Amino acid sequence: MSPWRLFLIFSRVSALTIGGGYAMIPVIQDFVVKRYRMVDDDEFIQTIVTAQTVPGVIAINVAMLLGSRYGGIRGAIGATLGAILPPFAIILVIASFFHDLTQWPLVDGFFYGAQVGVTVILANLSWQLIRKNSRHWAELTTVGLGALIILLTRISSVLIFFGCAGVVFMIQLMRRKKADRAHHPSGSSDL
Amino acid sequence: MILIDLFLSFFKIGMVAFGGGYGALSLIQNEVIDVREWLSLSDFLPLISVAEMTPGPIAINTATFVGYQVSGVLGSVAATIGVTLPSVFWIFFLLKLIDWLSRWVQTDHLFGALKTAIVALILAATLRIGIGSVRDGFTILLAAGTFFWLYRFKPSVVWVILATGGAGMIWKTFISLWE
């Protein structure tokens, strides 16, 4: 597949999906599985899992994975540029007259309400994530403390993030060892 | 130089943004407001609202917007390239890295721990942004109502932003007419 074609496919995906991240996945799926038949459903799910395992923007990761598979390095570049350029252009246009726009009382009122919407979206996401981990109080305490440290101190949140990840990893390691010993009281663990 | 700082900040964010957009969003918020002090919270909040309403990945939209606010068109280019480049690194080195790491640890346990830790970032961003935006009777009521709506009926985030923005517009107009 030519880099140009990959560029066009991913620029359409990116220009047509609002809501970011997880909202984009079904749209990408519609395009690459149903319309352009680049991959089948199983391959697509595999790609999404890989794209979510690594850090970074999920849509960009998907563009790079599929682009490189169908067009090598040039394909990856085409797909990635396609995914970036439409939102980049749209934001640039908005940003260029944003300052004047916010002087209008109506626009000001809109953002006064919309930031409540942003808060609620984040709160709902936090709540879903907490509920998913709700059986593991030690992990929840760790991330709760981490959030408080980020909020109340000036320590870099990247550092706190890796600190939390380390503690969570140790907690889970100990829990698995304990479960292992319960299953094989005499044998050694092969973890 | 500001362009290099923008690039480096967003590169760092892209390198560690496990779990996609919202993890990245909380890292951007922390970096831009608290660490670099490029924008205030009240400047930053409208940017996120716009980033969630317009097409494209939220992290790209936010990077472009913040870059522009800090240093014009070149700033937005620097920030956007910064947040994108780490994907190149991760995608093309990932398989080798996982292979190498799997000699010592089970990598899915490692990635599982990293994904749990992202909750700390998202929780911190929720509290930080919540304190800035939910601050009077109207916004508390609006937040409670919206949370119920989102929890119960799971509308798309675009509708949530448009509806709360509309409510804010009506309320502010009402207040100004009242006075």
XYZ file of C-alpha atoms in Angstrom:
370
model
C 0.000 0.000 0.000
C 1.443 3.384 -0.948
C 2.385 5.870 1.816
C 0.048 8.394 0.211
C -2.912 6.030 0.474
C -2.083 5.311 4.114
C -1.846 9.051 4.681
C -5.352 9.538 3.227
C -6.884 6.696 5.252
C -5.490 7.893 8.570
C -6.199 11.562 7.913
C -9.849 10.650 7.370
C -9.907 8.579 10.573
C -8.344 11.415 12.527
C -10.523 14.169 11.025
C -13.717 12.232 11.703
C -13.238 11.100 15.299
C -14.133 13.385 18.155
C -13.582 12.511 21.786
C -10.070 11.114 21.526
C -8.509 7.893 22.774
C -10.969 5.105 23.291
C -13.691 6.846 21.270
C -11.401 6.568 18.243
C -10.937 2.797 18.361
C -14.358 1.816 16.898
C -13.939 4.414 14.135
C -10.442 3.195 13.260
C -11.876 -0.319 13.250
C -14.664 0.711 10.888
C -12.125 2.201 8.486
C -9.290 -0.316 8.490
C -11.368 -3.491 8.928
C -14.628 -2.816 7.109
C -13.996 -0.109 4.516
C -10.396 -0.663 3.454
C -10.030 -4.312 4.549
C -6.447 -3.786 5.671
C -6.742 -6.283 8.536
C -9.365 -8.693 9.874
C -10.976 -8.341 13.304
C -8.472 -10.573 15.127
C -5.453 -8.757 13.712
C -7.084 -5.449 14.558
C -7.639 -6.435 18.199
C -4.025 -7.636 18.369
C -2.867 -4.258 17.018
C -4.982 -2.368 19.559
C -3.595 -4.447 22.423
C -0.026 -3.704 21.312
C -0.837 -0.015 20.800
C -2.214 0.202 24.345
C 0.653 -1.647 25.958
C 3.210 0.959 24.948
C 3.048 4.572 26.116
C 2.008 7.377 23.803
C -1.008 8.461 21.837
C -3.025 5.332 21.009
C -4.185 6.529 17.572
C -0.593 7.358 16.606
C 0.597 3.959 17.827
C -2.081 2.243 15.715
C -1.155 4.361 12.673
C 2.502 3.442 13.079
C 1.860 -0.270 13.573
C -0.487 -0.626 10.605
C 1.466 1.843 8.447
C 4.743 -0.017 8.922
C 3.104 -3.352 8.267
C 1.597 -2.215 4.961
C 4.222 0.211 3.713
C 7.431 -0.145 5.714
C 9.060 2.953 7.183
C 7.550 5.191 4.510
C 4.119 3.753 5.183
C 4.508 4.394 8.917
C 5.485 8.006 8.217
C 2.529 8.468 5.837
C -0.012 6.997 8.260
C 1.351 8.954 11.225
C 1.399 12.283 9.377
C -2.141 11.522 8.236
C -3.251 10.991 11.838
C -1.551 14.179 13.060
C -2.196 16.791 10.362
C -6.006 17.267 10.465
C -6.247 17.869 14.250
C -3.061 19.954 14.099
C -4.546 22.216 11.403
C -7.938 22.485 13.115
C -6.405 23.419 16.479
C -4.076 25.932 14.831
C -7.028 27.728 13.232
C -8.972 27.773 16.510
C -5.909 28.838 18.517
C -5.171 31.753 16.198
C -8.407 33.546 17.039
C -9.026 31.940 20.427
C -7.898 34.929 22.451
C -10.431 37.280 20.817
C -13.113 34.629 21.068
C -12.835 34.260 24.844
C -13.545 38.002 25.232
C -17.159 37.324 24.273
C -19.366 36.773 27.354
C -21.206 33.873 25.678
C -17.974 32.010 24.878
C -16.738 32.720 28.389
C -19.984 31.243 29.722
C -19.518 28.196 27.522
C -16.068 27.436 28.968
C -17.300 28.162 32.490
C -19.689 25.223 32.015
C -17.519 23.051 29.765
C -14.706 22.795 32.310
C -17.226 21.211 34.663
C -17.817 18.690 31.854
C -14.068 18.030 31.612
C -13.907 17.480 35.385
C -16.831 15.065 35.306
C -15.311 13.079 32.410
C -12.065 12.724 34.375
C -13.935 11.920 37.601
C -15.975 9.238 35.849
C -12.817 7.726 34.361
C -11.134 7.741 37.794
C -14.198 6.095 39.297
C -14.258 3.358 36.621
C -10.546 2.684 37.120
C -10.906 2.580 40.908
C -13.855 0.204 40.705
C -11.890 -2.071 38.394
C -9.170 -2.307 41.039
C -11.520 -2.191 44.033
C -10.619 -5.633 45.389
C -7.019 -4.565 45.818
C -7.009 -2.041 48.676
C -3.194 -1.903 48.882
C -2.868 -0.793 45.242
C -5.675 1.734 45.676
C -3.997 3.198 48.759
C -0.757 3.475 46.809
C -2.273 5.353 43.867
C -4.390 7.499 46.229
C -1.261 8.538 48.138
C 0.525 9.088 44.824
C -2.247 11.423 43.656
C -2.051 13.385 46.927
C 1.741 13.728 46.651
C 1.381 14.992 43.069
C -1.289 17.437 44.187
C 0.413 18.761 47.306
C 4.128 18.754 46.499
C 6.248 19.928 43.606
C 7.884 16.560 43.018
C 7.747 15.615 39.320
C 4.651 13.551 38.604
C 6.652 11.284 36.276
C 8.779 10.321 39.283
C 5.682 9.700 41.428
C 4.185 7.649 38.613
C 7.202 5.320 38.428
C 7.347 5.194 42.235
C 3.699 4.075 42.361
C 4.308 1.532 39.600
C 7.238 0.083 41.556
C 5.233 -0.223 44.773
C 2.234 -1.744 42.935
C 4.549 -4.231 41.221
C 6.017 -5.324 44.591
C 2.551 -5.629 46.179
C 1.346 -7.797 43.313
C 4.524 -9.886 43.406
C 4.037 -10.598 47.118
C 0.372 -11.438 46.614
C 1.231 -13.901 43.832
C 3.927 -15.515 45.988
C 1.469 -15.863 48.853
C -1.156 -17.396 46.569
C 1.497 -19.682 45.177
C 2.540 -20.906 48.606
C -1.099 -21.548 49.497
C -1.402 -23.771 46.438
C 1.923 -25.612 46.831
C 2.753 -25.587 50.562
C 5.991 -27.566 50.204
C 7.167 -26.884 46.647
C 9.264 -23.923 45.586
C 7.676 -21.139 43.596
C 8.579 -20.884 39.953
C 7.669 -17.234 39.669
C 15.326 28.152 24.376
C 11.570 27.916 24.620
C 11.080 25.724 21.513
C 13.559 23.133 22.772
C 11.921 23.217 26.212
C 8.514 22.655 24.619
C 9.849 19.763 22.577
C 11.596 18.161 25.563
C 8.595 18.547 27.871
C 6.206 16.929 25.417
C 8.751 14.267 24.470
C 9.015 13.297 28.140
C 5.213 13.154 28.381
C 4.963 10.946 25.282
C 7.633 8.600 26.638
C 5.741 7.786 29.840
C 2.075 8.220 28.842
C 0.978 4.651 29.514
C -2.728 4.164 28.883
C -3.127 6.859 26.218
C -4.897 10.234 26.164
C -6.052 10.857 29.710
C -2.776 9.782 31.278
C -1.051 12.147 28.859
C -3.530 14.888 29.735
C -2.693 14.732 33.444
C 1.031 14.748 32.681
C 0.594 17.756 30.365
C -1.411 19.589 33.021
C 1.262 18.943 35.647
C 4.167 19.890 33.362
C 2.621 22.994 31.789
C 1.055 24.510 34.919
C 3.155 23.335 37.873
C 6.610 22.483 36.546
C 7.192 24.955 33.693
C 4.543 27.501 34.713
C 3.792 28.332 31.068
C 0.040 28.671 31.621
C -2.249 29.186 34.601
C -4.972 26.657 35.418
C -7.630 29.092 34.202
C -5.822 29.476 30.861
C -5.399 25.736 30.563
C -8.993 24.612 31.268
C -10.573 26.128 28.100
C -7.812 24.478 26.043
C -8.788 21.006 27.277
C -12.461 21.704 26.566
C -11.565 22.612 22.984
C -9.229 19.595 22.692
C -12.069 17.264 23.703
C -14.580 18.859 21.322
C -12.450 18.923 18.175
C -11.507 15.877 16.053
C -8.294 13.951 16.672
C -6.426 12.443 19.612
C -6.731 14.563 22.770
C -2.984 14.484 23.476
C -2.184 15.809 19.976
C -4.852 18.510 20.222
C -3.659 19.616 23.651
C 0.018 19.603 22.608
C -0.727 21.697 19.504
C -2.831 24.168 21.490
C -0.418 24.553 24.393
C 2.505 24.918 21.963
C 0.680 27.710 20.147
C -0.227 29.543 23.361
C 3.361 29.365 24.595
C 5.253 30.149 21.410
C 3.079 30.515 18.293
C 3.036 28.205 15.270
C 6.621 27.003 15.801
C 5.738 26.190 19.397
C 2.827 24.044 18.301
C 5.066 22.201 15.811
C 7.691 21.574 18.523
C 5.125 20.296 21.044
C 3.308 18.076 18.538
C 6.489 16.455 17.232
C 7.615 16.040 20.832
C 4.538 14.110 21.901
C 4.535 11.951 18.723
C 8.201 10.904 18.439
C 8.211 8.602 21.492
C 5.736 6.354 19.650
C 8.433 5.704 17.036
C 10.793 4.649 19.780
C 8.263 2.504 21.621
C 6.728 0.801 18.593
C 10.004 -0.107 16.955
C 11.907 -1.054 20.114
C 9.019 -2.552 22.037
C 9.313 -6.134 20.904
C 13.067 -6.213 21.513
C 12.628 -4.536 24.888
C 9.935 -6.965 26.010
C 12.092 -9.855 24.853
C 15.063 -8.529 26.809
C 13.064 -7.735 29.966
C 11.277 -11.090 29.937
C 14.514 -12.766 31.011
C 14.064 -11.224 34.478
C 10.397 -10.383 34.939
C 7.063 -11.334 33.499
C 6.488 -8.304 31.333
C 2.694 -8.401 31.458
C 2.950 -8.069 35.264
C 5.231 -5.080 34.758
C 2.897 -3.393 32.275
C -0.060 -4.222 34.544
C 1.637 -2.344 37.412
C 2.386 0.634 35.142
C -1.247 0.786 34.047
C -2.467 0.719 37.645
C -0.057 3.537 38.510
C -1.623 5.716 35.791
C -4.697 5.927 38.070
C -2.608 8.139 40.397
C -2.014 10.617 37.552
C -5.638 10.682 36.431
C -6.875 11.026 40.019
C -4.488 13.941 40.636
C -5.631 15.664 37.434
C -9.291 15.148 38.380
C -8.758 16.790 41.773
C -6.598 19.614 40.405
C -8.986 20.461 37.571
C -12.040 19.899 39.777
C -10.811 22.390 42.394
C -10.307 24.952 39.630
C -13.634 24.523 37.876
C -16.230 23.301 40.388
C -16.267 26.222 42.789
C -19.777 27.637 43.249
C -23.360 26.446 43.738
C -24.168 26.256 40.035
C -21.045 24.289 39.049
C -21.508 21.849 41.973
C -25.075 21.122 40.844
C -24.002 20.883 37.209
C -21.171 18.498 38.108
C -23.486 16.244 40.135
C -26.107 16.147 37.389
C -23.541 15.527 34.655
C -21.865 12.760 36.627
C -25.208 10.986 37.017
C -25.954 11.443 33.296
C -22.544 10.122 32.246
C -22.633 7.233 34.705
C -26.169 6.180 33.875
C -26.463 6.814 30.121
C -22.787 6.854 28.965
C -23.057 9.636 26.361
C -20.025 10.477 24.213
C -17.620 12.985 25.791
C -18.418 15.463 23.008
C -22.042 15.645 24.148
C -20.917 16.079 27.741
C -18.729 19.075 26.819
C -21.395 20.612 24.560
C -24.180 20.145 27.128
C -22.213 21.514 30.089
C -20.920 24.369 27.918
C -24.493 25.174 26.847
C -25.625 25.103 30.474
C -22.803 27.481 31.400
C -23.797 29.846 28.594
C -27.439 29.910 29.679
C -26.547 30.392 33.337
C -24.138 33.277 32.649
C -26.685 34.980 30.389
C -29.339 34.531 33.044
C -27.058 36.038 35.705
C -26.195 39.061 33.553
C -29.868 39.696 32.742
C -30.761 39.382 36.431
C -28.202 41.965 37.398
